[in-house]
Coordinates of C-alpha atoms in Angstrom, one line a residue:
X899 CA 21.9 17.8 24.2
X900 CA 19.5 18.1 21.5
X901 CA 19.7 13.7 21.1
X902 CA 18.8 13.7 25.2
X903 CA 15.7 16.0 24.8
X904 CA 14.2 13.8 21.9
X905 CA 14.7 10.6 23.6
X906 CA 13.3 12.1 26.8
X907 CA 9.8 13.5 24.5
X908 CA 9.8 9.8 23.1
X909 CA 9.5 8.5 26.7
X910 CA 7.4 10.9 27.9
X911 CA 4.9 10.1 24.9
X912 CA 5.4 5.9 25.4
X913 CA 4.6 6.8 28.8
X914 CA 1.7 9.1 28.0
X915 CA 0.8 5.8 25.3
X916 CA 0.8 3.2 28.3
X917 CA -1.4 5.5 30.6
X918 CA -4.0 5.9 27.9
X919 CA -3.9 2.2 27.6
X920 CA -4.3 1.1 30.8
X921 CA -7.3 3.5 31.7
X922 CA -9.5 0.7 28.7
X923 CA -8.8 -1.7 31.1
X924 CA -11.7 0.4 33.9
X925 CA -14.8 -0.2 32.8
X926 CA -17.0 2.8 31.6
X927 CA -20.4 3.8 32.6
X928 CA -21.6 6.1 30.4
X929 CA -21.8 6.4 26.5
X930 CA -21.7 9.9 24.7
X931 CA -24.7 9.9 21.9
X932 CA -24.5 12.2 19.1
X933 CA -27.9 12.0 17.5
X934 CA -27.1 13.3 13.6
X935 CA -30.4 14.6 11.4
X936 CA -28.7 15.2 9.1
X937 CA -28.5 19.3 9.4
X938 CA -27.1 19.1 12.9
X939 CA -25.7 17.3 16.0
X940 CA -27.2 16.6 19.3
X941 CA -25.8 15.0 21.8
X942 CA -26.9 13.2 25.0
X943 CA -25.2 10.9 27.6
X944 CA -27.0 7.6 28.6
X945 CA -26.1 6.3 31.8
X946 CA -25.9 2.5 32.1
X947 CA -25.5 2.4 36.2
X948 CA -28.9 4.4 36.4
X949 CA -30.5 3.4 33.3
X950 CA -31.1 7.3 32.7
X951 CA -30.6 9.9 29.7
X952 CA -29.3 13.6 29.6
X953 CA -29.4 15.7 26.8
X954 CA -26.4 18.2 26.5
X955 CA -26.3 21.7 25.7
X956 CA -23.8 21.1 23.0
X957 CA -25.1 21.5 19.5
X958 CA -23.1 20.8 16.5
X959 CA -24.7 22.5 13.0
X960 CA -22.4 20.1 11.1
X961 CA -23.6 16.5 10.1
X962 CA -22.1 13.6 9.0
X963 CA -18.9 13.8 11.1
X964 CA -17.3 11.0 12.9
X965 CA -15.8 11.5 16.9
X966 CA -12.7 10.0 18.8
X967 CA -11.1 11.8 21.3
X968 CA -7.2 13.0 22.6
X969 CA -6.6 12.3 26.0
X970 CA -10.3 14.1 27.5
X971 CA -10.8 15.9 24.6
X972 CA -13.8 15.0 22.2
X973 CA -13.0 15.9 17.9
X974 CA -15.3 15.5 15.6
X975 CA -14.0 15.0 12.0
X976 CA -15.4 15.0 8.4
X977 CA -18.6 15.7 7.3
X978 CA -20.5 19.1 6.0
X979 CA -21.8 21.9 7.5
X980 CA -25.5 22.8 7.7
X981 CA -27.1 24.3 4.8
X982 CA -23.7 23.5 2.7
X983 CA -24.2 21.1 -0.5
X984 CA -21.8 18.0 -0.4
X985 CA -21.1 18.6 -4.1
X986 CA -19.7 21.8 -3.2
X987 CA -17.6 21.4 -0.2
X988 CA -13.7 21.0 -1.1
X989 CA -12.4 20.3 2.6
X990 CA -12.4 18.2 5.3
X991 CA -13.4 19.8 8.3
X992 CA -12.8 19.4 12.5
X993 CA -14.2 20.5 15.8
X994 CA -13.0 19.6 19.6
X995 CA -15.4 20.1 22.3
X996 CA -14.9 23.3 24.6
X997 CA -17.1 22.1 28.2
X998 CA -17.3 26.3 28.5
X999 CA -18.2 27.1 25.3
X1000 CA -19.8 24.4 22.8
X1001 CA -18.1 23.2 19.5
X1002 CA -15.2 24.9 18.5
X1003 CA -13.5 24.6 15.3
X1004 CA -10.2 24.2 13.7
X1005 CA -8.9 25.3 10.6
X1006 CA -10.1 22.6 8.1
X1007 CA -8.3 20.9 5.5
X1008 CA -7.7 22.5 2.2
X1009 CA -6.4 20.8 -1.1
X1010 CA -3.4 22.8 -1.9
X1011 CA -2.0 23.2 -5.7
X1012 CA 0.6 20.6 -5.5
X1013 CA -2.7 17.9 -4.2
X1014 CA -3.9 18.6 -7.7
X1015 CA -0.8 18.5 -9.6
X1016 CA 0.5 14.7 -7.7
X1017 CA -3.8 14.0 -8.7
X1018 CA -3.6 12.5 -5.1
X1019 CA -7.4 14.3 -4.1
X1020 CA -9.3 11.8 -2.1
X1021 CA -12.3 11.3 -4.4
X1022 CA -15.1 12.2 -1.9
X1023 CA -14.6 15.5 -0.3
X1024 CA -15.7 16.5 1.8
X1025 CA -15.0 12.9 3.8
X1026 CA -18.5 11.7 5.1
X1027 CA -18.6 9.3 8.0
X1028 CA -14.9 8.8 7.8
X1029 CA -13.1 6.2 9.8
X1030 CA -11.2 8.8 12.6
X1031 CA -8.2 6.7 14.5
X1032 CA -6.2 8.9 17.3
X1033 CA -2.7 8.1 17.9
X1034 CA 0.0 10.0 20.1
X1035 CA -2.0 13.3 19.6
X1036 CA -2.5 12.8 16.0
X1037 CA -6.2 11.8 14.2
X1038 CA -5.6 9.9 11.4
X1039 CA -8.9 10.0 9.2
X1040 CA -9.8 8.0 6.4
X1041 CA -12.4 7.7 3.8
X1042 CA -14.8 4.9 4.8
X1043 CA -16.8 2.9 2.2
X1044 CA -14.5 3.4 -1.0
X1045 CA -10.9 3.4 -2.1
X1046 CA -8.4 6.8 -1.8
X1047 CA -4.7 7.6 -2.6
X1048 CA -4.7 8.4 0.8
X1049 CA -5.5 9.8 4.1
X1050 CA -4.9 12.5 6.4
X1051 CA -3.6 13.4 9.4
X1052 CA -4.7 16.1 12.1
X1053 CA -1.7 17.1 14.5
X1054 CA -4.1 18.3 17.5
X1055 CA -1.0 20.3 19.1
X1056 CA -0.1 22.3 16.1
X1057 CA -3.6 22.2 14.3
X1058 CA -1.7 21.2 11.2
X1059 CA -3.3 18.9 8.5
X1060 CA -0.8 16.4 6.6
X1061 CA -1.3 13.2 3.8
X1062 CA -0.5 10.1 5.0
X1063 CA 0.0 7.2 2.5
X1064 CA -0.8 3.8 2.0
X1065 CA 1.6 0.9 2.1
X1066 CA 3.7 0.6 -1.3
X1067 CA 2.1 -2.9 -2.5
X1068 CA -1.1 -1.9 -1.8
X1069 CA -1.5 1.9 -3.4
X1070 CA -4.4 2.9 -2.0
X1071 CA -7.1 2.9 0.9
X1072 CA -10.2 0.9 1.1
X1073 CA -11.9 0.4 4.2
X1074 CA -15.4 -1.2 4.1
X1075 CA -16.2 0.0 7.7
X1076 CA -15.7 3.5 9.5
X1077 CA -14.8 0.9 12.5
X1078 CA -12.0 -0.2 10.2
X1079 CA -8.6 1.2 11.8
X1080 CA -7.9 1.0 15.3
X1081 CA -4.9 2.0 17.4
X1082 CA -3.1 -1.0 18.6
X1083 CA -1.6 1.4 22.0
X1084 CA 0.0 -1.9 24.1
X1085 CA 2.1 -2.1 20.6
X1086 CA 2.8 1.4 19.6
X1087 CA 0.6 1.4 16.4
X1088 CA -2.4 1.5 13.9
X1089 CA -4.3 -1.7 12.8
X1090 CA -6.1 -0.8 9.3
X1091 CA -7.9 -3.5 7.0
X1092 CA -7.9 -3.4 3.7
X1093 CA -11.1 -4.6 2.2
X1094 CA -10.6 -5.7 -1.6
X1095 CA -7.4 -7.5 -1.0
X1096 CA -8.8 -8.9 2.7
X1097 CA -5.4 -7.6 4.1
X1098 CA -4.8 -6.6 7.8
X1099 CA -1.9 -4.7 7.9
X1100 CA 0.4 -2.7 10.9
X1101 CA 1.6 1.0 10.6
X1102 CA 4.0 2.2 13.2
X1103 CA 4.2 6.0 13.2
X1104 CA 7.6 5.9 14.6
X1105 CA 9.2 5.4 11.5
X1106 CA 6.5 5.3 9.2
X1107 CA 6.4 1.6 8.0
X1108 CA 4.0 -0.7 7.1
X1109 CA 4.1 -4.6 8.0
X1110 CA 1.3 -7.2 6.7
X1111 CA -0.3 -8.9 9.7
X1112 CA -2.9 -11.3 8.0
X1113 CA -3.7 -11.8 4.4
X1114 CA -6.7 -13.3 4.9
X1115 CA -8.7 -11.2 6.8
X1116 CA -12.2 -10.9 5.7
X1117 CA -14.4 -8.4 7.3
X1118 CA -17.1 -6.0 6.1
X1119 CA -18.6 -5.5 9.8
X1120 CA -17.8 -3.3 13.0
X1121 CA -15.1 -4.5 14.6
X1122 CA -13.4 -3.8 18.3
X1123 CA -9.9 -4.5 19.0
X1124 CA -9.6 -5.7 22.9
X1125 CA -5.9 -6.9 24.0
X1126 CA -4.6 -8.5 20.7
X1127 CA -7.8 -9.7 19.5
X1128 CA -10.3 -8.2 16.7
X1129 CA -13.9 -8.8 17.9
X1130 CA -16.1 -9.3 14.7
X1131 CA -20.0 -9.0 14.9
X1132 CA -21.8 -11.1 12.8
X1133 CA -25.8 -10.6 12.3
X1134 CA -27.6 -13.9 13.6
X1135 CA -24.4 -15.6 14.8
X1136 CA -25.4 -18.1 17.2
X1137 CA -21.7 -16.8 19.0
X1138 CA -22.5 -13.0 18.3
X1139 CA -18.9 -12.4 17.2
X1140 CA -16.0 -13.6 15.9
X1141 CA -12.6 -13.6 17.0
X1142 CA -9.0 -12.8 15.3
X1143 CA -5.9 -12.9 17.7
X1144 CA -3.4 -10.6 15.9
X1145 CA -0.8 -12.4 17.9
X1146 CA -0.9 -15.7 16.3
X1147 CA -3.0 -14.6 13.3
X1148 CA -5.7 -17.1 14.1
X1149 CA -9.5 -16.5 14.4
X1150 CA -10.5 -18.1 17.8
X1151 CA -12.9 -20.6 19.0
X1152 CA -16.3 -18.7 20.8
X1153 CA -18.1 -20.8 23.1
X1154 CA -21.8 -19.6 24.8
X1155 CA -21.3 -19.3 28.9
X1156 CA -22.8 -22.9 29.7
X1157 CA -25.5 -21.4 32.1
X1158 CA -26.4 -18.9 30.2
X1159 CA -28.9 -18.1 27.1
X1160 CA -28.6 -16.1 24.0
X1161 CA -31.5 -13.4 24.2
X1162 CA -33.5 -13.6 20.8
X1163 CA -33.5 -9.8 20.7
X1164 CA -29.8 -10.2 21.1
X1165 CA -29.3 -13.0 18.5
X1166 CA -32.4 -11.6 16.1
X1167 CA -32.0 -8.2 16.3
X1168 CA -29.3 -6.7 13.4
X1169 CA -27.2 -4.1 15.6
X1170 CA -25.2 -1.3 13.7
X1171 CA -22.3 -0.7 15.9
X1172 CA -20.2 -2.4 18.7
X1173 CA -18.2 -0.7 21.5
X1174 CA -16.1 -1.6 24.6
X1175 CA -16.6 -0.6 28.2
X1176 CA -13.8 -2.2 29.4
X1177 CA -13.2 -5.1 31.8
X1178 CA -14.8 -7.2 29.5
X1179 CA -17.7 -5.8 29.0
X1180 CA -19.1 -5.2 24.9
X1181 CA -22.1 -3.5 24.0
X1182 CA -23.9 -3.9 20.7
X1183 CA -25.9 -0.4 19.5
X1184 CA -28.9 -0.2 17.0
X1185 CA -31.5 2.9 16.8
X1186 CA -34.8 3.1 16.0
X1187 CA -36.7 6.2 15.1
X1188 CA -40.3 6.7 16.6
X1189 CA -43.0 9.1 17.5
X1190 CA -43.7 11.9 18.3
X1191 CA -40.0 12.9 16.9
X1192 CA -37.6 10.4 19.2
X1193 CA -35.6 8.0 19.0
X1194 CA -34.6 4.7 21.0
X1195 CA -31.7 3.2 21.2
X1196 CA -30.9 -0.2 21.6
X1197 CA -27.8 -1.7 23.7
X1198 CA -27.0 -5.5 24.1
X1199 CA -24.0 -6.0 26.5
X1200 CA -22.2 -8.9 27.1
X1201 CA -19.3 -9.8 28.5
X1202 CA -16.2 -12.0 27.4
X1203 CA -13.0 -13.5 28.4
X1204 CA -10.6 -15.9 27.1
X1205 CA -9.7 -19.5 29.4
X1206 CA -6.4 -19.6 30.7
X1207 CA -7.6 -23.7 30.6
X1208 CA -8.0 -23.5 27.4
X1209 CA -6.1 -21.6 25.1
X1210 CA -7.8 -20.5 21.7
X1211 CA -11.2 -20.3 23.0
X1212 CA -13.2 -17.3 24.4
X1213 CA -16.4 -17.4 26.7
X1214 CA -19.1 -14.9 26.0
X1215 CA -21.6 -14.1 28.4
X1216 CA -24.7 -12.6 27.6
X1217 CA -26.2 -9.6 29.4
X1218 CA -29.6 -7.3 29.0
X1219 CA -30.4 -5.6 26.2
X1220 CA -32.3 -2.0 27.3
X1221 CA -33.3 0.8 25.1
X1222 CA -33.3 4.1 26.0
X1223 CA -34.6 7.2 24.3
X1224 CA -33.5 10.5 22.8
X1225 CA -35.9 13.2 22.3
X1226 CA -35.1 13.7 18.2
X1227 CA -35.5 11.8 15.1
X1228 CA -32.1 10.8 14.1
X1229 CA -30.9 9.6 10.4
X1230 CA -27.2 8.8 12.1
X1231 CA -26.3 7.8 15.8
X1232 CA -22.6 7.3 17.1
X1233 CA -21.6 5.9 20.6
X1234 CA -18.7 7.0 22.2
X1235 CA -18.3 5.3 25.8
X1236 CA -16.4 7.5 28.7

């Protein structure tokens, strides 16, 4: 009875998996903005079928925090709380968005006794701008920019906090990016690169292992995964990205649309972050603060897809760039499209 119920909870939760995966394949029209100054969040949604901007009533007095979301609902993970000193703060904190009433948080992490007796303490904590990956309910958040013992995990059903280790051969965490793990759905698991050792490896939370995917992987920008391919932006890359197929561990060929031309903002212009709307469609993100206290931001789409004619070589299709503008001076921006 009890062996029926589980396997019945593991389908239910592939089946949940597959439904979440399938709704990247619709393009989205809107991108959530949090506009970080570094005391507290605002947030604003841009758009892109009417070019327009909203600001939201939802103000976060935390900064530094990175977002994802489970299922419909919005987290925010990491960072410190207004007025607080980072030298002082000794947890790891987390919000979800109530649409009724604001930010709402959840117990934090704490570093129990036994943390400090294994000396497995993540050396920055609080975890600024952390890499934040959700999986099957579960945020997996990592320390972005410098090497840890290991990460944690946030059950979102049972608001529990848990460690979650590195592979054995490796012995630690170093990711270069906070775009640096992404979850591989189609597949059932988490894609994570390792920075010193160039390493792409695979963890399947099903029964916690780890397998190496590409030992050779060298990557210190944002990357999207898309289908079994890692999208790589390069700053003035005649191609705009790169392209790793996990499947054959290969990088790709990228070829420029025939017809089309590269926009010298698009090629010029150094972006900070990289996005998919789905169905093809990218978008590169930069900000810019101005005056009187705003700031624009900056979004290059373009669109992509691989030739059936061809195999081993993607198309990429440039768009617009447009910039649109939040009314506050922002130190940090994050995109999260919807």
């Amino acid at each position: 009875m009890n062996v029926s119920k589980t396997k019945m909870n593991y389908s239910k939760t592939k089946m949940k998996m597959r439904c979440e995966w399938l709704l990247t394949l619709k393009e989205k029209e809107k991108i959530l903005v949090q506009g970080d100054n570094g005391i507290q969040s605002k947030f604003y949604v841009i758009d892109l079928a009417k070019g327009s901007v909203e600001e939201l009533p939802y103000v976060l007095n935390h900064s530094l925090s990175t977002f994802t979301s489970v299922g419909s609902v919005i987290y925010a993970v990491g960072g410190v709380p207004s007025g607080v000193s980072k030298k002082i703060v000794y947890r790891t904190y987390a919000y979800y968005l109530d649409s009724a009433l604001g930010w709402k948080e959840m117990p934090p992490y704490v570093p129990t006794a036994d943390d400090y007796v294994r000396g497995c303490i993540i050396p920055t904590i609080p975890l600024c701008i952390p890499t934040a990956v959700s999986y099957a309910g579960y945020i997996y958040v990592f320390a972005s920019y410098e090497q840890s013992p290991w990460a944690l995990v946030l059950n979102t059903r049972t608001r529990k906090w848990a460690t979650f280790l590195p592979p054995s051969d490796v012995g630690y965490f170093d990711l270069s990016t906070s775009h640096s793990a992404v979850a591989d759905l189609a597949n059932s698991r988490l894609l994570i690169h390792f920075k010193t050792i160039s390493s792409l490896y695979a963890y399947y939370p099903s029964d916690k292992s780890w397998e190496l995917l590409a030992d050779s992987f060298t990557s210190t920008s944002k990357f999207v995964f898309v289908d079994g391919v890692f999208y790589v932006y390069i700053h003035k890359c005649r191609e705009l990205v790169l392209a790793f197929d996990t499947l054959t561990n290969k990088w790709l060929q990228i070829e420029i649309e025939s017809s089309s031309v590269l926009p010298d903002k698009m090629w010029n212009y150094k972006y900070d972050d990289m996005f998919y709307l789905g169905d093809g469609l990218m978008c590169l993100a930069d900000s810019c603060c101005t005056q009187p206290p705003a700031t624009d931001i900056f979004i290059a789409k373009f669109r992509f897809k691989r030739c059936n004619d061809r195999p081993g070589i993607i198309v990429i299709t440039p768009l617009t760039v447009d910039t649109y503008t939040i009314n506050t001076d922002c130190s940090l921006v994050n995109y999260y499209p919807f």
